[in-house]
Amino acid sequence: MEERIIIKNGRCMTMDERQTADWIVIEGERILAVGDGDGWQEFAQGSHRLIDGQQRTVLPGFIDSHFHMVITGLAENFVNLEGARNFRSIGRSIKAARAKKKGELIVAKFLDATRLEEKRLPDRTVLDKYCNDAPVAVYSADYHVLILNTYGILYFKVPFTLDGVDLDEKGMPTGIFTNQAGSRLDTLIFNSFSDEDIDEAVSSTMDKMLGCGITTIAAMEGGNMNFAFGEDKQCEFIYQHGKKYPIDMELFYQTTNVDYVVEKGLKRLGGNLYLDGTMGARTAALSFDYADAPGCRGLFCIDENYLKDVVCRCYEKNLQVALDAIGDRAIELALDAFELAISKFGRKDHRSRIEHAELITEAQMKRAAELGVILSMTPAYEGIWGDKGGMYEQRLGGHYGRSNQFRQIFDSGIIVCGGSDSDITDPNPMVGIHDAVNHPVTCHRVSLEEALRMYTIHGAYALFKEDEIGSLTPGKVADVIILGQNLSKISPDRLKTVKTAVTIKRGKVIVEG
């Protein structure tokens, strides 16, 4: 029999009806008991390990409801342009990588044009100044824009007839690619990595994830910026190898081929099924003009009738479906599809999801609540782009303040789960929790407990796993974390500084700081 673990003297936030407890007892892979006072002592018989919680917060293991596992692992080796403030700093980073790579493909990430002095994306002529003898591919901060140098354009041979190829006044490609062209490039880049490369990359991220208390993720793999109609390399990797890693990965297969998912015995489809683009790329589908691009209202990435057919097929086959929609027009399209599917196949516990839903309106909140739709949202977006003068205000202008209205969404009765969209934002759940509690627009803020529910019991519910994980309830799987501090004693503006001291996965202490 495995050693019994007793955590005493903790400030347990159980995330169930009990709400709080002083201690928790773990036996094998399950939670045996929770309670108050000195009741733990009756379990301290025979072989056991006693952990003093030292009045620190004890929680269920964090659940990240929107995580790109393969990209997160591989991107650890990309050139990081997060701090770039002008073309010169971009160039320095690329030249440094070129010196190490010696003619190999250079991939860079996290380029945010709104933070550059030039206030625009660099084109191929800019990148050519710093590297003209090896392919260079630069991802925007949201991964929805790709920029190639001239060598890269010739290397990847992307057809100029595809939608999303930016052309100059002479009809020549500028090196900036979005939409279909960006999708093709994205697929080519990630297909260049072998399974061995991916395994090494994913394995290397496990300690970091467990170290910040993540014990389960919704793995939104494959098809970035695209619709894969069958087999997808990234999805296949997680499907075949995901169970070997210490973190549970609940795969959302990126495809519109419903039968393919059913044949594989999977329960979920989508996650990256983009209905529109992003606000950063001005491709999120809005009902109003972008403030910094009059006449532009974004775009749809999928035919409305085709989408409705896919969603109805999911309902028919009892598959959970997750649609990625950011702008209010795209959210309306998602709700229309769910409503049609319910009218055809009845109202069951489908737990259909909209990923991100940044610009959901109050009327759409009401519809989503009535339809039982779950919103899987990314609070850390507000920390990156939500401050006054940030990207959200630049894009939305007078509509600034409508993004990620957590308070109103919670009050509408919608189940909201939280994710990092890693590696677009920091995967540490305490960062997302911080940004939900400290939303730049005060009236959109939620309480600490509500933010924690997004990353625990709501995340479990959004995966049909609430009977197994998400709360410190006897009988559930013993995914338990101890934070380094007592959250009730922490100022709200310091939440993102709180570390995870202990991570227990399925009854085993994996991390102990």
GROMACS .gro file of C-alpha atoms in nm, residues 126-409:
model
  284
  126VAL     CA    1   1.388   4.481  -4.311
  127LEU     CA    2   1.459   4.118  -4.219
  128ASP     CA    3   1.695   4.083  -4.518
  129LYS     CA    4   1.923   4.348  -4.366
  130TYR     CA    5   1.996   4.115  -4.077
  131CYS     CA    6   1.982   3.774  -4.246
  132ASN     CA    7   1.977   3.707  -4.621
  133ASP     CA    8   2.140   3.365  -4.638
  134ALA     CA    9   1.902   3.153  -4.427
  135PRO     CA   10   1.523   3.135  -4.390
  136VAL     CA   11   1.373   3.355  -4.118
  137ALA     CA   12   1.011   3.321  -3.996
  138VAL     CA   13   0.878   3.566  -3.738
  139TYR     CA   14   0.548   3.508  -3.555
  140SER     CA   15   0.340   3.794  -3.421
  141ALA     CA   16   0.254   3.795  -3.050
  142ASP     CA   17  -0.076   3.615  -3.118
  143TYR     CA   18   0.071   3.373  -3.377
  144HIS     CA   19  -0.177   3.494  -3.641
  145VAL     CA   20   0.075   3.683  -3.857
  146LEU     CA   21   0.393   3.540  -4.004
  147ILE     CA   22   0.677   3.743  -4.158
  148LEU     CA   23   0.944   3.590  -4.382
  149ASN     CA   24   1.265   3.728  -4.522
  150THR     CA   25   1.325   3.687  -4.897
  151TYR     CA   26   1.521   3.366  -4.843
  152GLY     CA   27   1.229   3.230  -4.640
  153ILE     CA   28   0.978   3.314  -4.915
  154LEU     CA   29   1.183   3.117  -5.166
  155TYR     CA   30   1.248   2.839  -4.913
  156PHE     CA   31   0.883   2.772  -4.828
  157LYS     CA   32   0.741   2.836  -5.178
  158VAL     CA   33   0.403   2.959  -5.053
  159PRO     CA   34   0.172   3.021  -5.354
  160PHE     CA   35   0.108   3.392  -5.394
  161THR     CA   36  -0.248   3.314  -5.503
  162LEU     CA   37  -0.350   3.215  -5.148
  163ASP     CA   38  -0.557   3.457  -4.943
  164GLY     CA   39  -0.343   3.645  -4.691
  165VAL     CA   40  -0.035   3.724  -4.905
  166ASP     CA   41   0.043   4.093  -4.857
  167LEU     CA   42   0.165   4.256  -5.181
  168ASP     CA   43   0.340   4.587  -5.241
  169GLU     CA   44   0.254   4.844  -5.506
  170LYS     CA   45   0.447   4.639  -5.765
  171GLY     CA   46   0.251   4.323  -5.687
  172MET     CA   47   0.544   4.162  -5.507
  173PRO     CA   48   0.505   3.990  -5.166
  174THR     CA   49   0.610   4.203  -4.871
  175GLY     CA   50   0.685   3.894  -4.665
  176ILE     CA   51   0.382   3.945  -4.437
  177PHE     CA   52   0.141   3.650  -4.440
  178THR     CA   53  -0.197   3.597  -4.271
  179ASN     CA   54  -0.509   3.382  -4.319
  180GLN     CA   55  -0.469   3.091  -4.567
  181ALA     CA   56  -0.112   3.180  -4.659
  182GLY     CA   57  -0.012   3.211  -4.294
  183SER     CA   58  -0.182   2.880  -4.226
  184ARG     CA   59   0.013   2.705  -4.499
  185LEU     CA   60   0.338   2.846  -4.365
  186ASP     CA   61   0.252   2.752  -4.009
  187THR     CA   62   0.188   2.392  -4.111
  188LEU     CA   63   0.516   2.375  -4.304
  189ILE     CA   64   0.712   2.510  -4.010
  190PHE     CA   65   0.571   2.268  -3.753
  191ASN     CA   66   0.584   1.970  -3.988
  192SER     CA   67   0.958   2.025  -4.013
  193PHE     CA   68   0.996   1.901  -3.654
  194SER     CA   69   1.022   1.526  -3.593
  195ASP     CA   70   0.836   1.336  -3.321
  196GLU     CA   71   1.169   1.312  -3.140
  197ASP     CA   72   1.202   1.691  -3.151
  198ILE     CA   73   0.849   1.731  -3.015
  199ASP     CA   74   0.898   1.473  -2.740
  200GLU     CA   75   1.216   1.642  -2.622
  201ALA     CA   76   1.045   1.982  -2.627
  202VAL     CA   77   0.730   1.867  -2.444
  203SER     CA   78   0.930   1.671  -2.185
  204SER     CA   79   1.140   1.978  -2.111
  205THR     CA   80   0.832   2.184  -2.018
  206MET     CA   81   0.688   1.939  -1.763
  207ASP     CA   82   0.890   2.061  -1.465
  208LYS     CA   83   0.791   2.421  -1.535
  209MET     CA   84   0.422   2.336  -1.563
  210LEU     CA   85   0.414   2.118  -1.253
  211GLY     CA   86   0.618   2.382  -1.075
  212CYS     CA   87   0.338   2.633  -1.117
  213GLY     CA   88   0.072   2.385  -1.006
  214ILE     CA   89  -0.073   2.272  -1.341
  215THR     CA   90  -0.193   1.912  -1.321
  216THR     CA   91  -0.436   1.897  -1.617
  217ILE     CA   92  -0.462   2.080  -1.948
  218ALA     CA   93  -0.712   2.100  -2.231
  219ALA     CA   94  -0.467   2.032  -2.514
  220MET     CA   95  -0.567   2.253  -2.807
  221GLU     CA   96  -0.333   2.106  -3.063
  222GLY     CA   97  -0.281   2.136  -3.434
  223GLY     CA   98  -0.415   2.334  -3.723
  224ASN     CA   99  -0.294   2.670  -3.599
  225MET     CA  100  -0.449   2.931  -3.831
  226ASN     CA  101  -0.609   2.653  -4.035
  227PHE     CA  102  -0.874   2.383  -4.058
  228ALA     CA  103  -0.728   2.034  -4.077
  229PHE     CA  104  -0.978   1.804  -4.244
  230GLY     CA  105  -0.825   1.482  -4.122
  231GLU     CA  106  -0.500   1.377  -3.958
  232ASP     CA  107  -0.298   1.652  -3.792
  233LYS     CA  108   0.065   1.605  -3.689
  234GLN     CA  109   0.042   1.785  -3.355
  235CYS     CA  110  -0.288   1.623  -3.258
  236GLU     CA  111  -0.156   1.282  -3.355
  237PHE     CA  112   0.148   1.328  -3.135
  238ILE     CA  113  -0.062   1.403  -2.825
  239TYR     CA  114  -0.310   1.130  -2.918
  240GLN     CA  115  -0.034   0.869  -2.939
  241HIS     CA  116   0.206   0.989  -2.670
  242GLY     CA  117   0.015   1.222  -2.436
  243LYS     CA  118  -0.034   0.963  -2.161
  244LYS     CA  119   0.341   0.921  -2.106
  245TYR     CA  120   0.376   1.264  -1.946
  246PRO     CA  121   0.298   1.341  -1.580
  247ILE     CA  122   0.036   1.607  -1.663
  248ASP     CA  123  -0.304   1.489  -1.785
  249MET     CA  124  -0.377   1.611  -2.139
  250GLU     CA  125  -0.739   1.616  -2.253
  251LEU     CA  126  -0.709   1.638  -2.631
  252PHE     CA  127  -0.933   1.856  -2.845
  253TYR     CA  128  -0.863   1.726  -3.194
  254GLN     CA  129  -0.836   2.006  -3.450
  255THR     CA  130  -1.037   1.889  -3.749
  256THR     CA  131  -1.376   1.931  -3.911
  257ASN     CA  132  -1.391   1.560  -3.993
  258VAL     CA  133  -1.636   1.441  -3.727
  259ASP     CA  134  -1.620   1.075  -3.833
  260TYR     CA  135  -1.240   1.079  -3.802
  261VAL     CA  136  -1.267   1.187  -3.437
  262VAL     CA  137  -1.538   0.930  -3.362
  263GLU     CA  138  -1.331   0.650  -3.517
  264LYS     CA  139  -1.039   0.739  -3.290
  265GLY     CA  140  -1.263   0.706  -2.985
  266LEU     CA  141  -1.217   1.070  -2.887
  267LYS     CA  142  -1.480   1.279  -2.711
  268ARG     CA  143  -1.388   1.629  -2.825
  269LEU     CA  144  -1.336   1.826  -3.142
  270GLY     CA  145  -1.203   2.173  -3.209
  271GLY     CA  146  -1.039   2.424  -2.984
  272ASN     CA  147  -0.858   2.589  -3.273
  273LEU     CA  148  -1.151   2.590  -3.512
  274TYR     CA  149  -1.119   2.959  -3.589
  275LEU     CA  150  -1.437   3.143  -3.675
  276ASP     CA  151  -1.239   3.467  -3.702
  277GLY     CA  152  -0.890   3.598  -3.636
  278THR     CA  153  -0.747   3.822  -3.365
  279MET     CA  154  -0.767   4.186  -3.269
  280GLY     CA  155  -0.390   4.216  -3.295
  281ALA     CA  156  -0.406   4.120  -3.663
  282ARG     CA  157  -0.733   4.318  -3.712
  283THR     CA  158  -0.896   3.995  -3.830
  284ALA     CA  159  -1.134   3.937  -3.536
  285ALA     CA  160  -1.485   3.981  -3.679
  286LEU     CA  161  -1.636   4.295  -3.525
  287SER     CA  162  -1.974   4.463  -3.570
  288PHE     CA  163  -1.795   4.800  -3.588
  289ASP     CA  164  -1.485   4.939  -3.759
  290TYR     CA  165  -1.142   4.903  -3.607
  291ALA     CA  166  -1.051   5.242  -3.461
  292ASP     CA  167  -0.707   5.237  -3.626
  293ALA     CA  168  -0.830   5.093  -3.958
  294PRO     CA  169  -1.155   5.261  -4.070
  295GLY     CA  170  -1.362   5.037  -4.295
  296CYS     CA  171  -1.204   4.719  -4.156
  297ARG     CA  172  -1.424   4.488  -3.949
  298GLY     CA  173  -1.218   4.168  -3.959
  299LEU     CA  174  -1.312   3.847  -4.134
  300PHE     CA  175  -1.471   3.505  -4.105
  301CYS     CA  176  -1.244   3.202  -4.143
  302ILE     CA  177  -1.516   2.949  -4.221
  303ASP     CA  178  -1.832   2.932  -4.428
  304GLU     CA  179  -2.142   2.972  -4.209
  305ASN     CA  180  -2.332   2.677  -4.357
  306TYR     CA  181  -2.027   2.451  -4.337
  307LEU     CA  182  -1.979   2.545  -3.972
  308LYS     CA  183  -2.340   2.470  -3.888
  309ASP     CA  184  -2.312   2.131  -4.057
  310VAL     CA  185  -2.000   2.043  -3.855
  311VAL     CA  186  -2.159   2.151  -3.526
  312CYS     CA  187  -2.478   1.958  -3.600
  313ARG     CA  188  -2.271   1.648  -3.678
  314CYS     CA  189  -2.096   1.688  -3.342
  315TYR     CA  190  -2.429   1.705  -3.161
  316GLU     CA  191  -2.555   1.404  -3.355
  317LYS     CA  192  -2.248   1.201  -3.253
  318ASN     CA  193  -2.249   1.342  -2.897
  319LEU     CA  194  -1.908   1.506  -2.934
  320GLN     CA  195  -1.812   1.811  -2.734
  321VAL     CA  196  -1.721   2.093  -2.972
  322ALA     CA  197  -1.511   2.402  -2.903
  323LEU     CA  198  -1.519   2.698  -3.144
  324ASP     CA  199  -1.260   2.977  -3.136
  325ALA     CA  200  -1.433   3.315  -3.167
  326ILE     CA  201  -1.307   3.656  -3.054
  327GLY     CA  202  -1.517   3.927  -3.220
  328ASP     CA  203  -1.887   3.975  -3.148
  329ARG     CA  204  -1.985   3.882  -3.506
  330ALA     CA  205  -1.797   3.552  -3.477
  331ILE     CA  206  -1.952   3.481  -3.137
  332GLU     CA  207  -2.295   3.536  -3.291
  333LEU     CA  208  -2.209   3.282  -3.560
  334ALA     CA  209  -2.107   3.028  -3.295
  335LEU     CA  210  -2.427   3.078  -3.096
  336ASP     CA  211  -2.637   3.042  -3.412
  337ALA     CA  212  -2.467   2.709  -3.486
  338PHE     CA  213  -2.523   2.579  -3.133
  339GLU     CA  214  -2.885   2.691  -3.135
  340LEU     CA  215  -2.951   2.515  -3.468
  341ALA     CA  216  -2.789   2.193  -3.343
  342ILE     CA  217  -3.005   2.195  -3.029
  343SER     CA  218  -3.318   2.249  -3.237
  344LYS     CA  219  -3.231   1.942  -3.444
  345PHE     CA  220  -3.093   1.702  -3.184
  346GLY     CA  221  -3.240   1.822  -2.856
  347ARG     CA  222  -3.097   1.983  -2.548
  348LYS     CA  223  -2.848   1.746  -2.390
  349ASP     CA  224  -2.548   1.809  -2.169
  350HIS     CA  225  -2.323   1.895  -2.463
  351ARG     CA  226  -2.114   2.158  -2.279
  352SER     CA  227  -2.026   2.326  -2.607
  353ARG     CA  228  -1.752   2.584  -2.569
  354ILE     CA  229  -1.649   2.915  -2.716
  355GLU     CA  230  -1.277   2.976  -2.678
  356HIS     CA  231  -1.169   3.331  -2.584
  357ALA     CA  232  -1.498   3.516  -2.655
  358GLU     CA  233  -1.321   3.844  -2.581
  359LEU     CA  234  -1.590   4.075  -2.719
  360ILE     CA  235  -1.909   3.895  -2.619
  361THR     CA  236  -2.204   4.134  -2.582
  362GLU     CA  237  -2.461   4.136  -2.302
  363ALA     CA  238  -2.727   3.998  -2.539
  364GLN     CA  239  -2.490   3.718  -2.638
  365MET     CA  240  -2.417   3.642  -2.273
  366LYS     CA  241  -2.788   3.586  -2.221
  367ARG     CA  242  -2.808   3.355  -2.524
  368ALA     CA  243  -2.498   3.161  -2.418
  369ALA     CA  244  -2.641   3.109  -2.069
  370GLU     CA  245  -2.972   2.987  -2.212
  371LEU     CA  246  -2.792   2.746  -2.447
  372GLY     CA  247  -2.562   2.611  -2.174
  373VAL     CA  248  -2.251   2.725  -2.360
  374ILE     CA  249  -1.923   2.737  -2.166
  375LEU     CA  250  -1.681   3.025  -2.220
  376SER     CA  251  -1.314   2.929  -2.210
  377MET     CA  252  -1.136   3.260  -2.158
  378THR     CA  253  -0.784   3.398  -2.118
  379PRO     CA  254  -0.763   3.662  -1.843
  380ALA     CA  255  -0.392   3.722  -1.905
  381TYR     CA  256  -0.481   3.891  -2.234
  382GLU     CA  257  -0.591   4.187  -2.024
  383GLY     CA  258  -0.255   4.195  -1.853
  384ILE     CA  259  -0.078   4.212  -2.190
  385TRP     CA  260  -0.311   4.426  -2.402
  386GLY     CA  261  -0.581   4.568  -2.176
  387ASP     CA  262  -0.419   4.869  -2.011
  388LYS     CA  263  -0.495   5.223  -2.127
  389GLY     CA  264  -0.303   5.290  -2.446
  390GLY     CA  265  -0.252   4.919  -2.510
  391MET     CA  266  -0.346   4.716  -2.815
  392TYR     CA  267  -0.710   4.676  -2.712
  393GLU     CA  268  -0.762   5.051  -2.690
  394GLN     CA  269  -0.573   5.111  -3.014
  395ARG     CA  270  -0.794   4.864  -3.199
  396LEU     CA  271  -1.127   4.936  -3.026
  397GLY     CA  272  -1.112   5.310  -2.972
  398GLY     CA  273  -1.443   5.421  -2.824
  399HIS     CA  274  -1.537   5.056  -2.769
  400TYR     CA  275  -1.243   5.010  -2.534
  401GLY     CA  276  -1.363   4.852  -2.210
  402ARG     CA  277  -1.580   4.588  -2.377
  403SER     CA  278  -1.317   4.314  -2.371
  404ASN     CA  279  -1.329   4.016  -2.132
  405GLN     CA  280  -1.619   4.134  -1.918
  406PHE     CA  281  -1.571   3.868  -1.652
  407ARG     CA  282  -1.796   4.025  -1.388
  408GLN     CA  283  -2.093   4.052  -1.623
  409ILE     CA  284  -2.033   3.705  -1.767
   0.00000   0.00000   0.00000
